[in-house]
Amino acid sequence: MSAGTMELNTTLDLYPDTTVTMALFSQVTNGAEIRRKITDGTIAAAVINAQMICDPFQVLVAVNKAVHLDKLDRKKTKTVFGEILFNLSPGNNILAAYQKFGVQDAKSQDLLVVLLNDPKGQQLEQVYSIIQGTRIPLESLRDIVDEQKIIKLFKIPDAERKVGRLVDVVVCRMATKDAG
Amino acid sequence: MEEIPAQASKGESGDSRVASLFDFHVSAASSKTAEIPTVAELIDTQAKSACALGGLASCSEGEGSSTDGGGRLRHPGFVLFMQGAEARLYRGTFLGRPVVMKERFSKKYRHPRLDEKLTTKRTQGEARTAARARKAGIPTPCIYFVNYQNNCIYMEDMQLATTSRDYIMAVQSAGGGDSFQALQPIMDKIGQILATLHDADIIHGDLTTSNIMLKQDKTMSEPEVVLIDFGLSSVSQLNEDKGVDLYVLEKAFLSTHPNTETLFRVILKSYSKQSRKAKDVIKKLDEVRLRGRKRTMVG
């Protein structure tokens, strides 16, 4: 029995040239610095508020859509990483998406980092050196997630909750967001 | 080499699943000692037959229908398993999960600009209504990704499920006199789901027993009714539209499954019990039965 998946490395089935790397950091203290470095381009990654993620699949679906739109040059946001955050959000307001799903204004927070096309792990190394927090296995998402927050943000009625697992409800919402 | 049967289905959506496996399960059911299979048993039998058809996976390489003009696979890693009037269905894996991918293809006889708009509109509508149905509590496959470029919908592949069409046929061929007993609880559930659907003002548009699926895995003591194929669906509060929705199901039901009038009545009874507006809807259903569909009696 392994200690847990410290890092998820996978490719997108529909875009096999794109590799996705995910890592989870707990009790990160330098949120403001990280946000600055994202804005100025030092960090090229999607840094996600882990409380809002119930399963890595949720993030992969957002990544898939972001890469898809990026290839068609039809993103709503400026970068593919911003697009990932936007896709995670139920609404169409980009700023709100960054606020809810991005780095928070908190002294200590749990963050999920998503990198693209980093097979040798160089970018991940760089992120390591910047983030002041502890790396923990992705399975810990289960304990970090705030389901009530997600249910409230997505306005999930009880009836829909019964149809499937929370991750499925959220993913379906994400996938059909722009269908009207 | 297994042929993909071209489905000449009612309505334009034609997304009935597993119908091509029907031959396998009928022989399996009748080779048993005339025992009525449970939903879980039928799902199991069909799954085993599907494994036997495993060679299908290798057949997709180079098959004309799933490649583009250049002979390259249009959807590498995906296996075509059904072709309808409006869409093709594939099976594959998406981000670690088994999926069904529904590809709406263009109709060459249409004007290209119109065709593009229509196809996208249908795809969008299907995704939108499926999401709406879920919000109302209707079990339907979870949608994972919609590609509006090629009008492909990637959705949950419900592996442990069968169509009510296959189940009714299996029970009837095995059970004789006891089939009503076995099917009644299923019909009851179907009535409830349709009532919930119509109370949410959703009109399915293509209700047939192939579009009403039954899911049962090991954790479930009873099968669950799942609706699929919202390609022709719409939103309407009109009792007339709901009545027509039921009429379409009645017609499909009685023509596919002979001598099932009493079974269908169970659906209507359960529908009436569950839905608040049922009385008026059934009234409309009776009216439609008398005069036929699409007769607004104007002009």
Tab-separated table of C-alpha atoms in Angstrom, chain B residues 42-209:
chain	number	residue	atom	x	y	z
B	42	LEU	CA	-29.794	-9.480	-17.719
B	43	ILE	CA	-27.111	-6.801	-17.398
B	44	ASP	CA	-24.654	-9.523	-16.471
B	45	THR	CA	-25.623	-11.714	-19.446
B	46	GLN	CA	-25.301	-8.801	-21.850
B	47	ALA	CA	-21.934	-7.824	-20.408
B	48	LYS	CA	-20.644	-11.344	-21.011
B	49	SER	CA	-21.879	-11.274	-24.609
B	50	ALA	CA	-20.181	-7.938	-25.063
B	51	CYS	CA	-16.874	-9.509	-24.048
B	52	ALA	CA	-17.411	-12.153	-26.688
B	53	LEU	CA	-17.730	-9.349	-29.212
B	54	GLY	CA	-14.403	-8.022	-27.994
B	55	GLY	CA	-12.995	-8.380	-31.490
B	56	LEU	CA	-14.994	-5.285	-32.351
B	57	ALA	CA	-12.256	-3.129	-30.899
B	58	SER	CA	-9.749	-4.184	-33.528
B	59	CYS	CA	-12.335	-3.806	-36.260
B	60	SER	CA	-12.506	-0.060	-35.884
B	61	GLU	CA	-9.020	0.350	-37.270
B	62	GLY	CA	-9.473	1.232	-40.885
B	63	GLU	CA	-13.257	0.858	-40.874
B	64	GLY	CA	-14.648	3.300	-43.395
B	65	SER	CA	-17.279	4.805	-41.172
B	66	SER	CA	-14.978	5.886	-38.378
B	67	THR	CA	-12.188	7.362	-40.463
B	68	ASP	CA	-11.972	10.591	-42.357
B	69	GLY	CA	-11.208	10.752	-46.063
B	70	GLY	CA	-7.504	10.262	-45.481
B	71	GLY	CA	-8.028	6.899	-43.793
B	72	ARG	CA	-6.842	8.194	-40.419
B	73	LEU	CA	-9.074	7.434	-37.479
B	74	ARG	CA	-11.302	10.382	-36.724
B	75	HIS	CA	-11.466	9.444	-33.112
B	76	PRO	CA	-8.405	7.425	-32.143
B	77	GLY	CA	-9.028	5.220	-29.168
B	78	PHE	CA	-12.788	5.285	-29.676
B	79	VAL	CA	-14.790	2.360	-30.979
B	80	LEU	CA	-17.963	2.871	-32.999
B	81	PHE	CA	-20.826	0.785	-31.696
B	82	MET	CA	-24.018	2.374	-32.947
B	83	GLN	CA	-25.125	4.465	-35.862
B	84	GLY	CA	-28.391	6.329	-35.790
B	85	ALA	CA	-30.136	8.679	-38.168
B	86	GLU	CA	-28.532	11.696	-36.610
B	87	ALA	CA	-25.545	10.585	-34.611
B	88	ARG	CA	-22.879	7.934	-34.163
B	89	LEU	CA	-22.064	6.449	-30.805
B	90	TYR	CA	-18.565	5.492	-29.745
B	91	ARG	CA	-17.107	3.964	-26.626
B	92	GLY	CA	-13.767	4.940	-25.209
B	93	THR	CA	-11.857	6.293	-22.237
B	94	PHE	CA	-11.750	9.918	-21.212
B	95	LEU	CA	-9.533	11.137	-18.390
B	96	GLY	CA	-9.544	7.711	-16.821
B	97	ARG	CA	-13.277	7.052	-17.099
B	98	PRO	CA	-15.229	4.905	-19.540
B	99	VAL	CA	-17.292	7.134	-21.786
B	100	VAL	CA	-19.831	7.083	-24.561
B	101	MET	CA	-19.233	9.730	-27.179
B	102	LYS	CA	-22.126	10.912	-29.285
B	103	GLU	CA	-21.072	12.502	-32.557
B	104	ARG	CA	-23.680	14.375	-34.533
B	105	PHE	CA	-22.639	14.301	-38.139
B	106	SER	CA	-23.521	16.750	-40.876
B	107	LYS	CA	-26.191	15.940	-43.372
B	108	LYS	CA	-24.756	16.533	-46.801
B	109	TYR	CA	-28.124	17.264	-48.357
B	110	ARG	CA	-28.521	20.370	-46.234
B	111	HIS	CA	-27.118	23.773	-47.049
B	112	PRO	CA	-23.752	23.833	-45.206
B	113	ARG	CA	-24.366	27.002	-43.179
B	114	LEU	CA	-27.794	25.823	-42.104
B	115	ASP	CA	-26.453	22.375	-41.362
B	116	GLU	CA	-23.735	23.758	-39.128
B	117	LYS	CA	-26.186	25.851	-37.164
B	118	LEU	CA	-28.743	23.095	-36.828
B	119	THR	CA	-26.281	20.464	-35.695
B	120	THR	CA	-24.705	22.739	-33.107
B	121	LYS	CA	-28.130	23.810	-31.895
B	122	ARG	CA	-29.169	20.198	-31.428
B	123	THR	CA	-25.971	19.367	-29.564
B	124	GLN	CA	-26.329	22.398	-27.342
B	125	GLY	CA	-29.969	21.658	-26.679
B	126	GLU	CA	-29.223	18.110	-25.720
B	127	ALA	CA	-26.532	19.153	-23.257
B	128	ARG	CA	-28.698	21.885	-21.810
B	129	THR	CA	-31.760	19.724	-21.307
B	130	ALA	CA	-29.789	16.827	-19.871
B	131	ALA	CA	-28.353	19.237	-17.299
B	132	ARG	CA	-31.818	20.576	-16.584
B	133	ALA	CA	-33.182	17.077	-16.126
B	134	ARG	CA	-30.419	16.291	-13.648
B	135	LYS	CA	-31.227	19.413	-11.669
B	136	ALA	CA	-34.766	18.111	-11.366
B	137	GLY	CA	-33.468	14.813	-10.067
B	138	ILE	CA	-33.817	12.708	-13.228
B	139	PRO	CA	-31.016	10.162	-13.474
B	140	THR	CA	-29.272	10.655	-16.787
B	141	PRO	CA	-25.659	10.047	-17.845
B	142	CYS	CA	-23.263	12.685	-16.597
B	143	ILE	CA	-21.858	14.861	-19.372
B	144	TYR	CA	-18.099	15.345	-19.156
B	145	PHE	CA	-17.262	17.440	-22.210
B	146	VAL	CA	-19.017	19.000	-25.177
B	147	ASN	CA	-16.982	19.765	-28.272
B	148	TYR	CA	-18.921	22.327	-30.280
B	149	GLN	CA	-16.407	22.167	-33.132
B	150	ASN	CA	-17.343	18.672	-34.175
B	151	ASN	CA	-20.568	18.371	-32.177
B	152	CYS	CA	-19.399	15.556	-29.955
B	153	ILE	CA	-20.761	14.963	-26.488
B	154	TYR	CA	-18.620	12.899	-24.131
B	155	MET	CA	-20.704	11.358	-21.384
B	156	GLU	CA	-20.667	8.735	-18.689
B	157	ASP	CA	-20.789	5.187	-19.996
B	158	MET	CA	-23.219	3.369	-17.771
B	159	GLN	CA	-21.678	-0.026	-18.009
B	160	LEU	CA	-24.023	-1.820	-15.681
B	161	ALA	CA	-27.258	-0.957	-17.437
B	162	THR	CA	-29.678	-2.327	-19.998
B	163	THR	CA	-32.557	-0.815	-21.932
B	164	SER	CA	-36.080	-1.381	-20.663
B	165	ARG	CA	-36.737	-2.639	-24.181
B	166	ASP	CA	-34.271	-5.494	-23.756
B	167	TYR	CA	-35.500	-6.255	-20.279
B	168	ILE	CA	-39.175	-6.381	-21.207
B	169	MET	CA	-38.354	-8.661	-24.108
B	170	ALA	CA	-36.211	-10.927	-21.957
B	171	VAL	CA	-38.862	-11.224	-19.283
B	172	GLN	CA	-41.623	-11.869	-21.776
B	173	SER	CA	-39.722	-14.542	-23.607
B	174	ALA	CA	-38.794	-16.290	-20.374
B	175	GLY	CA	-41.721	-15.681	-18.107
B	176	GLY	CA	-45.027	-16.305	-19.812
B	177	GLY	CA	-47.710	-15.718	-17.216
B	178	ASP	CA	-45.460	-14.282	-14.555
B	179	SER	CA	-44.061	-11.483	-16.695
B	180	PHE	CA	-46.588	-8.939	-15.450
B	181	GLN	CA	-45.531	-9.522	-11.843
B	182	ALA	CA	-41.881	-9.126	-12.734
B	183	LEU	CA	-42.344	-6.021	-14.856
B	184	GLN	CA	-44.874	-4.154	-12.779
B	185	PRO	CA	-42.396	-2.588	-10.328
B	186	ILE	CA	-40.243	-1.395	-13.241
B	187	MET	CA	-43.255	0.187	-14.943
B	188	ASP	CA	-44.121	1.836	-11.679
B	189	LYS	CA	-40.690	3.433	-11.462
B	190	ILE	CA	-40.869	4.581	-15.084
B	191	GLY	CA	-44.162	6.304	-14.364
B	192	GLN	CA	-42.607	8.116	-11.424
B	193	ILE	CA	-39.599	9.326	-13.412
B	194	LEU	CA	-41.790	10.587	-16.255
B	195	ALA	CA	-43.970	12.420	-13.758
B	196	THR	CA	-40.897	14.087	-12.265
B	197	LEU	CA	-39.706	14.992	-15.767
B	198	HIS	CA	-42.987	16.562	-16.795
B	199	ASP	CA	-43.407	18.348	-13.478
B	200	ALA	CA	-40.108	20.033	-14.316
B	201	ASP	CA	-41.690	21.040	-17.638
B	202	ILE	CA	-39.256	18.960	-19.641
B	203	ILE	CA	-40.545	17.158	-22.702
B	204	HIS	CA	-38.294	14.260	-23.683
B	205	GLY	CA	-39.456	14.211	-27.279
B	206	ASP	CA	-38.410	10.689	-28.124
B	207	LEU	CA	-39.707	8.386	-25.431
B	208	THR	CA	-39.213	4.770	-26.395
B	209	THR	CA	-38.250	1.752	-24.364
